[in-house]
């Protein structure tokens, strides 16, 4: 500690003040605007300088200093704080009709034709109140019962999006800001990942994680969790406060005071505007960085708000229009095993029907064995089921308090329930797989279903039930067998008549004319989705050639990494798979070669097309395989020895005897640059041709 004379102390104080407001400004840009204006390292220097100065002059530390966001000793208990103005709740509207009735009530009570509304997301977090005394954050509390809450000032101070001081302190001696503390979805995922790595309990959802983090007696724990505060209101209970006439003006003021106000907050007019906002937000819901459980409509005009007043504990001037709940609890009746196309055994929870996310759910995925263990799920438990948007419903947690005495543990079977083959879980993998391959009827069914699906060979009328029958009656073993089916056999199956059999045979016949990307996708090679199938087909329109590429060559293809390359190579190295492909082609399956216009154009316009190249030596920027692929894409050929038929030799550093041979035979020798410009010319021509 350093003792100062008054003049020096004033200078240090000014320096500290300047540092604090600079840091607060950068916190605002970083945490509120989400757009930092200086590099992190520069920020760290500022922060450290402030810390060092404060260490030297501890009597000059102020509660609004950014260094004071953390570091207080843990509390024994939370003390209670009485809210100066009660924190009320909102009435809910669950249907459009209820929202329409809300607007009608308002118009009638105000005797107006149309009302201006502020519209906001309804954050799924925890309501808190922040009191600023003479511009400094002095008290922060939970909502509690609405009248008194818990004093969590120390914890709220750790939240970087909460300003520790207001920008225009002098005007107001007491100012209360209200809003919601949430954990952003990304921060929640990250926290759970950390918990998982540490083998600790997972949080069920961002709201629970935010609540758990905020109600910590040790603010250092809160500081380590990433929380965000969204402001949605201010209380104007004091005489000398700035006067606002609209809720939207309050939000603007809060923004000017560097509070985070949701970007999705806005203004609208009339009930049509409210409903449009509701629909827009339900569409946006999943892509928002924070969770919401509805939207809030508030009469914008504060005089009108006052006229409308309150009913019991809720304002008449606002309503929460809720989205269908994404989570609900129900009984887990059984755990069954589903066998996927790639043999993955997935535990699936059979549930007592429950209405969640707008539909009745009876099944939910449990992902894999580890997830069941981690979530401590037992058969007979009451569980929380979540269905967000169109995402497959999942069991997120167990309500342990409601576990019945007869609850049974789940044991992953060591044999495939569909074919009895051994089920194995490879080291480092979360998934247990049936080792039966296409011997396994479940995998065969899935493989056929995938082959016939819309984005693959698109065989109309070949549904799941029919595939089950075809496999169970051993009429079909592989996709190639589909092309051997005839009307008589099909018409004899359950729920099939002559007409439907005839339609199906026609559809199967139609599917013979396809495209190479569809065909590759239809094969159901692990990790090959539509995009990769297209990338492969773009590379070479020659399936035979694709089947012979080695792992290194495959990895030169865009989007193909080591795992995908291995999977493709493994697939084509199986004699069984090659045989199925041979049968498919001999039954008449075909596609236009070079069916990509651009590729065709590039090939016809290409200076490389029809030319024969020999590559030698190390090229500066690409491997010989990459060069080969590029040449072949434009219709050129690459051979391994130089002869009079060779059009060009492309030589890198340390070329071999092929280079000497080229000189002897007077064959033009190109370097990489020359090869590239040769290749480039063509694409320019091709573009012009387009
Ligand atoms: S206004 C008079 N606006 O909903 C009511 N509340 O049931 C003042 N909430 O406890 C609240 N988002 O936690 C308001 N944009 C928003 C909100 C919001 C979420 C919560 C708040 C409150 C509950 C009301």
XYZ file of C-alpha atoms and ligand atoms in Angstrom:
714
model
C 0.000 0.000 0.000
C 1.265 3.438 -0.914
C 0.483 6.617 1.083
C -0.187 9.654 -1.074
C -0.509 13.361 -0.685
C -3.813 14.815 -1.778
C -2.683 15.984 -5.185
C -1.116 12.653 -6.091
C -4.161 10.838 -4.787
C -6.383 12.905 -7.053
C -4.202 12.002 -10.038
C -4.307 8.286 -9.212
C -8.061 8.458 -8.683
C -8.529 10.043 -12.089
C -6.333 7.388 -13.662
C -8.364 4.627 -11.968
C -11.616 6.227 -13.071
C -10.428 6.438 -16.658
C -9.265 2.816 -16.638
C -12.569 1.623 -15.159
C -14.695 3.402 -17.692
C -12.487 2.210 -20.576
C -12.808 -1.384 -19.349
C -16.572 -0.983 -18.836
C -16.845 0.297 -22.407
C -14.962 -2.736 -23.737
C -17.140 -5.049 -21.613
C -20.135 -3.410 -23.255
C -18.757 -3.950 -26.767
C -17.764 -7.511 -25.990
C -20.699 -8.807 -23.939
C -23.614 -6.616 -24.995
C -22.833 -5.623 -28.571
C -21.102 -8.938 -29.226
C -18.534 -6.970 -31.229
C -15.270 -6.261 -29.399
C -13.283 -3.278 -30.651
C -9.870 -4.216 -29.250
C -7.949 -7.490 -29.195
C -8.318 -9.634 -26.057
C -4.643 -9.172 -25.265
C -5.021 -5.375 -25.129
C -8.022 -5.775 -22.855
C -5.989 -8.013 -20.562
C -3.297 -5.331 -20.296
C -5.898 -2.730 -19.278
C -7.402 -5.065 -16.718
C -4.058 -6.022 -15.222
C -2.998 -2.386 -14.983
C -6.158 -1.602 -13.063
C -5.665 -4.603 -10.778
C -2.076 -3.581 -10.019
C -2.990 0.023 -9.278
C -5.796 -1.090 -6.986
C -3.420 -3.439 -5.206
C -1.125 -0.499 -4.541
C -3.949 1.781 -3.436
C -6.630 -0.514 -1.962
C -8.429 2.393 -0.284
C -9.247 3.718 -3.760
C -11.161 0.548 -4.799
C -14.820 1.312 -5.575
C -17.713 -1.202 -5.773
C -18.268 -0.402 -9.471
C -14.703 -1.326 -10.403
C -14.604 -4.157 -12.979
C -12.151 -5.936 -10.654
C -14.929 -6.198 -8.076
C -17.065 -8.501 -10.205
C -15.375 -11.404 -8.433
C -13.472 -12.171 -5.299
C -15.919 -11.810 -2.409
C -15.778 -14.515 0.278
C -18.636 -17.058 0.164
C -21.835 -16.225 2.042
C -23.362 -18.446 4.747
C -26.937 -17.701 3.685
C -28.656 -15.271 1.342
C -30.310 -12.354 3.089
C -33.772 -11.310 1.985
C -34.448 -8.066 0.177
C -37.821 -6.373 -0.053
C -38.676 -5.081 -3.524
C -39.535 -1.370 -3.482
C -42.143 -2.112 -6.127
C -43.495 -5.682 -6.224
C -42.289 -7.873 -9.087
C -45.527 -9.026 -10.637
C -46.167 -11.911 -12.961
C -47.780 -12.011 -16.384
C -51.084 -13.540 -17.358
C -50.605 -16.313 -19.917
C -52.336 -16.784 -23.247
C -52.006 -20.307 -24.620
C -54.001 -19.946 -27.823
C -54.495 -17.400 -30.594
C -58.036 -16.871 -29.380
C -56.738 -15.863 -25.985
C -54.345 -13.406 -27.605
C -57.180 -11.988 -29.687
C -59.314 -11.654 -26.537
C -56.445 -9.787 -24.820
C -56.318 -7.176 -27.581
C -60.110 -6.870 -27.548
C -60.208 -6.263 -23.780
C -57.545 -3.580 -24.125
C -59.281 -1.777 -26.998
C -62.586 -1.815 -25.142
C -61.091 -0.610 -21.875
C -59.216 2.197 -23.627
C -62.008 2.856 -26.056
C -59.689 2.943 -29.048
C -59.643 1.157 -32.416
C -56.055 0.137 -32.448
C -53.270 -0.202 -29.928
C -49.503 0.093 -30.266
C -47.704 -2.773 -28.596
C -44.145 -3.423 -27.570
C -43.394 -7.057 -28.387
C -40.603 -9.030 -26.761
C -39.292 -12.544 -26.395
C -40.375 -14.250 -23.189
C -37.012 -15.342 -21.853
C -36.844 -18.711 -20.171
C -34.556 -17.737 -17.321
C -34.779 -16.075 -13.945
C -36.282 -12.665 -13.260
C -34.014 -10.365 -11.287
C -34.072 -6.794 -10.120
C -31.027 -4.516 -10.155
C -31.015 -1.348 -8.060
C -28.622 1.461 -8.985
C -28.098 4.054 -6.266
C -26.604 7.279 -7.559
C -25.675 5.406 -10.664
C -23.861 2.512 -8.974
C -25.194 -1.062 -8.813
C -25.918 -1.506 -5.114
C -28.510 -4.276 -4.877
C -29.509 -7.219 -6.944
C -32.242 -9.672 -6.014
C -34.208 -12.636 -7.242
C -37.931 -12.235 -7.744
C -38.762 -14.529 -4.830
C -42.464 -14.359 -4.052
C -42.720 -11.029 -5.862
C -42.500 -8.986 -2.655
C -39.235 -10.174 -1.196
C -36.417 -11.966 -2.951
C -32.908 -13.091 -2.107
C -29.990 -10.704 -2.115
C -27.722 -12.049 -4.854
C -25.858 -8.793 -5.510
C -22.432 -10.436 -5.410
C -23.472 -13.039 -7.945
C -25.134 -10.563 -10.278
C -22.021 -8.404 -10.224
C -20.106 -11.267 -11.859
C -22.321 -11.133 -14.958
C -20.413 -9.139 -17.559
C -23.494 -7.878 -19.407
C -24.720 -6.150 -16.211
C -23.251 -2.636 -16.059
C -21.773 -1.879 -12.640
C -22.551 1.799 -13.122
C -24.915 3.843 -15.249
C -23.705 6.231 -17.899
C -25.718 9.207 -16.652
C -25.531 8.699 -12.931
C -26.244 12.230 -11.821
C -29.797 12.444 -13.109
C -31.203 9.621 -11.029
C -30.634 8.775 -7.392
C -32.401 5.462 -7.491
C -33.094 3.451 -10.570
C -34.285 -0.139 -10.802
C -33.759 -2.295 -13.845
C -35.585 -5.567 -14.331
C -34.846 -8.376 -16.635
C -33.932 -11.973 -16.986
C -30.728 -13.855 -16.323
C -30.287 -16.653 -18.843
C -27.597 -19.032 -19.928
C -27.110 -18.862 -23.703
C -27.618 -22.195 -25.440
C -23.988 -22.331 -26.552
C -22.737 -21.624 -23.015
C -25.073 -24.302 -21.695
C -23.748 -26.891 -24.147
C -20.237 -25.923 -23.223
C -20.951 -26.167 -19.485
C -22.516 -29.598 -19.845
C -19.575 -30.749 -21.904
C -17.275 -29.673 -19.076
C -19.504 -31.405 -16.520
C -19.462 -34.551 -18.635
C -15.662 -34.487 -18.896
C -15.405 -34.086 -15.145
C -17.923 -36.891 -14.640
C -20.282 -34.484 -12.887
C -24.045 -34.168 -13.059
C -25.441 -32.669 -16.262
C -27.885 -29.780 -16.205
C -31.260 -30.557 -17.713
C -31.715 -27.287 -19.603
C -30.266 -23.770 -19.791
C -32.830 -22.439 -17.324
C -31.861 -24.936 -14.629
C -28.213 -24.291 -15.314
C -28.777 -20.532 -14.973
C -30.743 -21.008 -11.751
C -28.127 -23.351 -10.302
C -25.364 -20.934 -11.203
C -27.086 -17.849 -9.836
C -28.102 -19.297 -6.501
C -24.562 -20.019 -5.354
C -23.382 -18.754 -1.983
C -19.892 -18.508 -3.466
C -19.908 -15.869 -6.192
C -16.682 -17.304 -7.582
C -18.709 -20.270 -8.821
C -21.228 -17.954 -10.478
C -18.346 -16.070 -12.075
C -17.060 -19.291 -13.624
C -20.429 -19.953 -15.296
C -21.351 -17.877 -18.294
C -24.579 -15.998 -17.643
C -26.238 -13.216 -19.608
C -28.668 -10.547 -18.463
C -31.401 -9.230 -20.768
C -33.105 -6.041 -19.562
C -36.840 -5.680 -20.275
C -38.119 -3.023 -17.899
C -37.203 -0.196 -15.525
C -39.078 1.015 -12.481
C -39.788 4.710 -12.331
C -40.767 5.244 -8.763
C -38.725 8.338 -7.969
C -39.534 11.962 -8.548
C -36.361 13.066 -10.208
C -36.173 10.321 -12.821
C -36.309 11.043 -16.493
C -39.853 10.903 -17.694
C -40.803 8.267 -20.183
C -44.100 8.112 -21.926
C -43.597 4.778 -23.648
C -42.275 1.352 -22.782
C -40.238 1.424 -26.003
C -38.562 4.624 -24.768
C -37.585 2.813 -21.558
C -35.937 0.097 -23.616
C -34.119 2.725 -25.695
C -32.938 4.368 -22.506
C -31.742 1.004 -21.157
C -29.802 0.472 -24.376
C -28.202 3.886 -23.985
C -27.158 2.827 -20.482
C -25.366 -0.148 -22.050
C -27.844 -2.799 -20.971
C -28.453 -5.732 -23.261
C -31.949 -5.517 -24.734
C -32.974 -8.414 -26.991
C -32.542 -7.569 -30.659
C -35.838 -9.320 -31.259
C -37.747 -6.773 -29.139
C -39.831 -4.479 -31.288
C -43.037 -2.590 -31.879
C -46.210 -3.508 -33.660
C -49.783 -2.381 -34.085
C -53.015 -4.257 -33.539
C -53.747 -7.923 -33.067
C -52.554 -8.880 -36.555
C -49.150 -7.487 -35.655
C -49.112 -9.464 -32.400
C -49.914 -12.731 -34.116
C -47.408 -12.101 -36.886
C -44.739 -11.526 -34.221
C -45.771 -14.737 -32.453
C -45.364 -16.742 -35.666
C -42.122 -15.095 -36.587
C -40.671 -15.857 -33.174
C -41.882 -19.467 -33.199
C -40.014 -19.897 -36.472
C -36.925 -18.220 -35.063
C -37.146 -19.959 -31.717
C -34.669 -22.755 -32.347
C -32.129 -20.506 -33.993
C -32.113 -17.887 -31.230
C -29.014 -17.949 -29.013
C -31.205 -18.078 -25.879
C -34.254 -20.128 -24.918
C -37.689 -18.582 -24.932
C -40.998 -20.075 -23.934
C -43.234 -17.553 -25.631
C -43.518 -13.869 -26.455
C -44.711 -10.929 -24.358
C -47.096 -8.233 -25.583
C -47.073 -4.941 -23.671
C -49.197 -1.843 -24.326
C -46.514 0.654 -25.302
C -48.091 3.848 -24.034
C -47.414 4.221 -20.291
C -50.468 6.418 -19.666
C -52.614 3.728 -21.275
C -50.806 1.148 -19.091
C -51.796 3.135 -16.022
C -55.414 3.396 -17.146
C -55.555 -0.367 -17.604
C -54.024 -1.081 -14.207
C -53.689 -4.471 -12.555
C -55.737 -7.531 -11.691
C -54.538 -9.224 -8.508
C -50.837 -9.774 -9.159
C -50.634 -9.247 -12.898
C -50.866 -6.193 -15.117
C -53.853 -5.886 -17.448
C -51.692 -4.152 -20.027
C -49.433 -7.127 -20.790
C -49.730 -10.809 -21.565
C -47.360 -13.710 -22.174
C -48.370 -15.637 -25.307
C -46.801 -19.008 -24.627
C -45.406 -21.531 -27.094
C -46.380 -25.172 -26.637
C -44.200 -26.584 -23.849
C -41.083 -28.323 -25.136
C -40.732 -30.425 -22.038
C -43.127 -32.610 -20.110
C -42.869 -35.462 -17.646
C -44.178 -38.965 -18.235
C -43.560 -42.615 -17.313
C -40.876 -44.606 -19.089
C -42.566 -47.958 -19.664
C -39.821 -49.907 -21.406
C -36.565 -49.574 -23.274
C -36.430 -51.246 -26.656
C -33.553 -51.601 -29.073
C -33.771 -50.267 -32.607
C -31.323 -51.551 -35.193
C -30.266 -48.889 -37.670
C -29.086 -49.119 -41.261
C -25.469 -49.193 -40.150
C -26.206 -51.747 -37.444
C -26.208 -49.225 -34.611
C -28.268 -50.473 -31.674
C -30.139 -47.495 -30.280
C -32.039 -47.720 -27.004
C -35.472 -46.175 -27.443
C -37.757 -45.272 -24.562
C -41.377 -46.371 -24.840
C -43.364 -43.741 -22.992
C -46.819 -43.287 -21.601
C -48.303 -40.899 -24.223
C -47.506 -37.291 -23.391
C -48.349 -34.030 -25.169
C -45.136 -32.089 -25.722
C -43.880 -29.647 -28.347
C -47.372 -29.625 -29.864
C -47.673 -33.402 -30.521
C -48.315 -36.615 -28.596
C -45.069 -38.445 -28.033
C -44.804 -42.165 -27.218
C -41.154 -42.872 -28.103
C -37.993 -40.962 -27.378
C -34.416 -41.687 -28.250
C -31.985 -42.501 -25.469
C -29.015 -42.173 -27.898
C -26.704 -44.859 -26.528
C -25.709 -46.917 -23.518
C -23.556 -44.202 -21.918
C -26.349 -41.651 -22.121
C -28.691 -44.018 -20.277
C -26.092 -44.531 -17.543
C -25.180 -40.845 -17.355
C -28.775 -39.813 -16.974
C -29.329 -42.676 -14.503
C -32.403 -43.796 -16.395
C -34.247 -46.894 -15.152
C -37.288 -48.634 -16.570
C -40.346 -47.494 -14.604
C -38.913 -44.021 -13.913
C -40.759 -40.767 -14.401
C -38.723 -38.836 -16.950
C -38.647 -35.406 -18.544
C -39.181 -35.607 -22.277
C -38.167 -32.816 -24.597
C -39.327 -32.174 -28.131
C -37.950 -28.967 -29.614
C -39.300 -28.089 -33.053
C -38.990 -31.033 -35.399
C -36.107 -32.517 -33.484
C -36.555 -36.180 -32.464
C -37.955 -36.317 -28.927
C -35.408 -37.177 -26.256
C -35.385 -38.070 -22.602
C -33.454 -35.291 -20.895
C -33.598 -36.327 -17.256
C -35.081 -38.563 -14.616
C -37.112 -37.293 -11.688
C -35.242 -39.379 -9.130
C -37.640 -38.449 -6.326
C -40.393 -40.287 -8.161
C -38.508 -43.548 -8.773
C -40.689 -46.536 -7.882
C -39.279 -49.455 -5.873
C -39.656 -51.799 -8.855
C -37.574 -49.663 -11.274
C -35.313 -51.868 -13.411
C -31.836 -51.027 -14.691
C -31.192 -51.050 -18.427
C -28.707 -53.541 -19.772
C -27.408 -53.164 -23.319
C -27.871 -56.516 -25.078
C -24.722 -58.273 -26.267
C -26.582 -59.760 -29.220
C -28.569 -58.065 -31.962
C -32.290 -58.391 -31.195
C -33.048 -58.619 -34.924
C -30.632 -61.344 -36.082
C -28.933 -62.704 -32.978
C -25.438 -61.804 -34.228
C -22.966 -60.585 -31.674
C -23.281 -56.898 -30.837
C -19.975 -55.143 -30.271
C -18.882 -51.790 -29.030
C -15.498 -50.722 -30.369
C -13.097 -49.034 -27.971
C -13.610 -45.279 -28.008
C -17.045 -45.558 -29.640
C -20.307 -44.755 -27.900
C -22.363 -46.942 -30.209
C -22.914 -50.682 -29.933
C -23.273 -52.296 -33.353
C -24.659 -55.518 -34.700
C -21.874 -57.380 -36.456
C -24.293 -59.209 -38.767
C -24.071 -56.693 -41.627
C -26.515 -57.444 -44.416
C -27.194 -60.825 -42.855
C -29.173 -58.871 -40.279
C -32.754 -58.401 -41.508
C -33.092 -55.121 -39.590
C -30.087 -53.718 -41.401
C -31.313 -55.109 -44.683
C -34.709 -53.505 -44.205
C -33.116 -50.185 -43.439
C -30.741 -50.544 -46.375
C -33.610 -51.232 -48.784
C -35.680 -48.447 -47.304
C -32.767 -46.040 -47.774
C -32.118 -47.292 -51.305
C -35.743 -46.639 -52.301
C -36.090 -43.336 -50.416
C -36.998 -40.140 -52.217
C -33.529 -38.651 -52.364
C -31.985 -41.965 -53.397
C -33.611 -44.052 -56.172
C -37.042 -42.673 -55.312
C -39.168 -45.789 -55.712
C -42.666 -44.568 -55.122
C -44.927 -46.990 -53.233
C -42.189 -49.032 -51.597
C -43.069 -48.308 -47.985
C -41.782 -49.665 -44.705
C -44.510 -52.302 -44.250
C -43.938 -53.697 -47.713
C -40.180 -53.822 -47.223
C -40.743 -55.752 -43.974
C -42.760 -58.338 -45.880
C -40.308 -58.591 -48.766
C -37.426 -59.250 -46.369
C -39.381 -61.505 -44.020
C -40.594 -63.654 -46.949
C -37.027 -63.703 -48.262
C -38.107 -62.257 -51.589
C -35.548 -59.514 -51.293
C -32.094 -59.731 -49.757
C -30.307 -56.859 -51.429
C -31.411 -53.798 -53.400
C -30.580 -55.715 -56.586
C -33.395 -58.174 -55.805
C -35.947 -55.366 -56.152
C -35.373 -55.468 -59.912
C -36.274 -59.148 -60.024
C -39.751 -58.645 -58.547
C -42.744 -59.168 -60.781
C -46.420 -58.332 -60.590
C -47.494 -61.847 -59.614
C -45.157 -62.127 -56.640
C -46.043 -58.656 -55.425
C -49.789 -59.075 -55.848
C -49.643 -62.098 -53.530
C -48.397 -60.009 -50.607
C -50.558 -58.642 -47.814
C -52.353 -55.405 -48.583
C -51.259 -55.608 -52.224
C -53.567 -56.007 -55.165
C -52.809 -56.369 -58.856
C -53.053 -52.615 -59.413
C -50.713 -51.625 -56.609
C -48.320 -54.401 -57.666
C -48.345 -53.097 -61.230
C -47.729 -49.524 -60.034
C -44.815 -50.646 -57.928
C -43.214 -52.582 -60.763
C -43.551 -49.490 -62.956
C -41.982 -47.353 -60.218
C -39.114 -49.819 -59.869
C -38.661 -49.778 -63.641
C -38.615 -45.953 -63.636
C -35.986 -45.880 -60.930
C -33.532 -47.509 -63.340
C -32.904 -44.166 -64.954
C -31.127 -42.264 -62.280
C -28.080 -40.080 -61.688
C -24.699 -41.128 -60.385
C -24.908 -39.014 -57.204
C -28.269 -40.587 -56.354
C -26.899 -44.041 -57.039
C -23.858 -43.512 -54.806
C -26.047 -42.075 -52.064
C -28.492 -44.987 -52.406
C -25.746 -47.529 -51.698
C -25.915 -46.461 -48.062
C -22.180 -46.259 -47.495
C -21.536 -45.117 -43.930
C -20.871 -41.373 -43.663
C -21.891 -40.715 -47.282
C -24.714 -38.245 -47.351
C -26.068 -36.536 -50.431
C -23.387 -33.846 -50.494
C -20.508 -36.306 -50.367
C -22.194 -38.488 -52.962
C -22.311 -35.444 -55.258
C -18.680 -34.618 -54.560
C -17.689 -38.174 -55.454
C -19.714 -38.147 -58.649
C -18.230 -34.795 -59.584
C -14.807 -36.250 -59.250
C -15.326 -38.998 -61.725
C -18.349 -40.010 -63.674
C -16.797 -43.442 -63.894
C -18.073 -45.699 -61.111
C -15.455 -48.357 -61.856
C -12.747 -45.816 -61.308
C -14.339 -44.599 -58.072
C -14.406 -48.163 -56.813
C -10.663 -48.484 -57.259
C -9.498 -45.203 -55.686
C -7.280 -45.735 -52.670
C -7.644 -43.884 -49.382
C -5.074 -41.272 -50.304
C -6.743 -40.545 -53.644
C -10.162 -40.407 -52.015
C -8.931 -37.832 -49.540
C -8.066 -35.465 -52.365
C -11.776 -35.118 -53.052
C -13.432 -32.092 -51.457
C -15.318 -32.975 -48.234
C -13.634 -36.355 -47.944
C -11.604 -36.761 -44.768
C -9.851 -39.870 -43.444
C -12.966 -41.404 -41.846
C -15.100 -40.981 -44.962
C -12.290 -42.200 -47.228
C -11.838 -45.303 -45.088
C -15.562 -45.971 -45.148
C -15.736 -45.714 -48.959
C -12.688 -47.920 -49.430
C -14.059 -50.494 -46.958
C -17.403 -50.572 -48.731
C -15.985 -51.168 -52.183
C -13.479 -53.716 -50.920
C -16.358 -55.997 -49.846
C -16.946 -58.583 -52.580
C -20.586 -58.728 -51.547
C -21.095 -55.009 -52.202
C -19.341 -55.157 -55.563
C -21.597 -58.058 -56.524
C -24.747 -56.100 -55.611
C -23.527 -53.190 -57.737
C -22.772 -55.548 -60.637
C -26.269 -57.035 -60.421
C -27.872 -53.598 -60.250
C -26.053 -52.475 -63.363
C -26.826 -55.668 -65.246
C -30.499 -55.298 -64.417
C -30.376 -52.070 -66.410
C -29.692 -49.306 -63.931
C -28.110 -46.395 -65.730
C -27.302 -42.730 -65.571
C -26.108 -40.158 -68.031
C -22.370 -40.015 -67.989
C -21.144 -36.493 -67.178
C -24.676 -35.407 -66.428
C -23.399 -32.200 -64.897
C -23.729 -29.529 -67.511
C -20.745 -27.619 -66.253
C -18.545 -30.662 -66.259
C -19.608 -31.619 -69.734
C -19.013 -28.118 -70.950
C -15.652 -27.977 -69.247
C -14.663 -31.227 -70.878
C -15.729 -30.285 -74.383
C -14.105 -26.871 -74.165
C -11.042 -28.170 -72.490
C -7.539 -27.923 -73.863
C -6.792 -30.866 -71.608
C -9.645 -33.015 -72.898
C -8.421 -36.049 -74.799
C -4.786 -35.309 -73.986
C -2.475 -37.751 -72.281
C -0.293 -36.567 -69.416
C 2.601 -38.071 -67.514
C 3.470 -36.615 -64.115
C 6.960 -36.707 -62.637
C 8.837 -35.137 -59.712
C 7.454 -33.143 -56.775
C 5.071 -30.347 -57.731
C 5.265 -27.176 -55.627
C 1.647 -26.852 -54.410
C -0.182 -30.063 -55.129
C 0.403 -33.767 -54.967
C 0.538 -35.789 -58.175
C -2.786 -37.340 -57.188
C -4.403 -33.916 -56.950
C -3.018 -32.979 -60.348
C -4.283 -36.255 -61.754
C -7.783 -35.641 -60.457
C -7.832 -32.135 -61.918
C -6.697 -33.393 -65.317
C -9.236 -36.193 -65.323
C -12.019 -33.806 -64.313
C -11.455 -32.003 -67.562
C -11.368 -35.124 -69.643
C -7.621 -35.672 -69.767
C -5.852 -38.937 -69.137
C -2.857 -39.601 -66.923
C -0.560 -42.505 -67.708
C 2.567 -43.712 -66.034
C 5.037 -44.000 -68.887
C 6.167 -41.592 -71.574
C 5.673 -42.622 -75.181
C 5.055 -40.903 -78.478
C 1.359 -40.904 -77.538
C 2.069 -38.669 -74.509
C 0.822 -35.112 -75.084
C 2.564 -33.452 -72.102
C 4.934 -34.334 -69.325
C 4.350 -32.304 -66.152
C 7.586 -32.107 -64.195
C 8.201 -30.922 -60.644
C 11.474 -30.869 -58.730
C 13.690 -33.949 -58.864
C 12.002 -35.432 -61.907
C 12.883 -39.020 -62.827
C 13.741 -40.736 -66.057
C 10.355 -39.734 -67.503
C 11.687 -36.208 -67.843
C 14.741 -37.356 -69.835
C 12.506 -39.518 -71.988
C 10.256 -36.516 -72.725
C 13.252 -34.482 -73.872
C 14.413 -37.348 -76.066
C 10.994 -37.675 -77.697
C 10.510 -33.863 -77.921
C 7.359 -34.012 -75.842
C 6.412 -30.618 -74.327
C 7.325 -30.396 -70.625
C 5.145 -28.223 -68.382
C 5.720 -27.009 -64.858
C 2.887 -26.764 -62.347
C 2.078 -23.146 -63.238
C 1.802 -23.985 -66.909
C -0.421 -26.954 -66.115
C -2.645 -24.760 -63.977
C -3.026 -22.116 -66.644
C -3.830 -24.811 -69.153
C -6.517 -26.039 -66.773
C -7.678 -22.521 -66.043
C -8.103 -21.476 -69.661
C -10.624 -24.148 -69.994
C -12.728 -23.152 -67.088
C -12.737 -19.610 -68.433
C -13.930 -20.966 -71.771
C -16.459 -23.079 -69.974
C -17.826 -20.088 -68.105
C -18.077 -18.111 -71.290
C -19.915 -21.016 -72.796
C -22.416 -21.022 -69.929
S -42.399 -8.244 -18.074
C -45.463 -7.224 -14.823
N -41.073 -9.148 -20.084
O -42.071 -13.722 -17.162
C -44.656 -8.326 -15.340
N -41.382 -10.574 -18.218
O -44.749 -14.110 -15.528
C -43.307 -7.847 -15.660
N -40.328 -12.777 -18.459
O -41.221 -13.341 -13.832
C -42.574 -8.830 -16.453
N -39.480 -12.418 -20.443
O -39.331 -13.599 -15.421
C -41.554 -9.408 -18.861
N -39.887 -9.807 -21.963
C -40.347 -10.074 -20.743
C -40.136 -11.311 -20.097
C -40.677 -11.526 -18.835
C -39.596 -13.282 -19.446
C -40.697 -13.498 -17.234
C -40.315 -12.787 -15.965
C -41.519 -12.824 -15.093
C -42.441 -13.731 -15.823
C -43.818 -13.141 -15.715
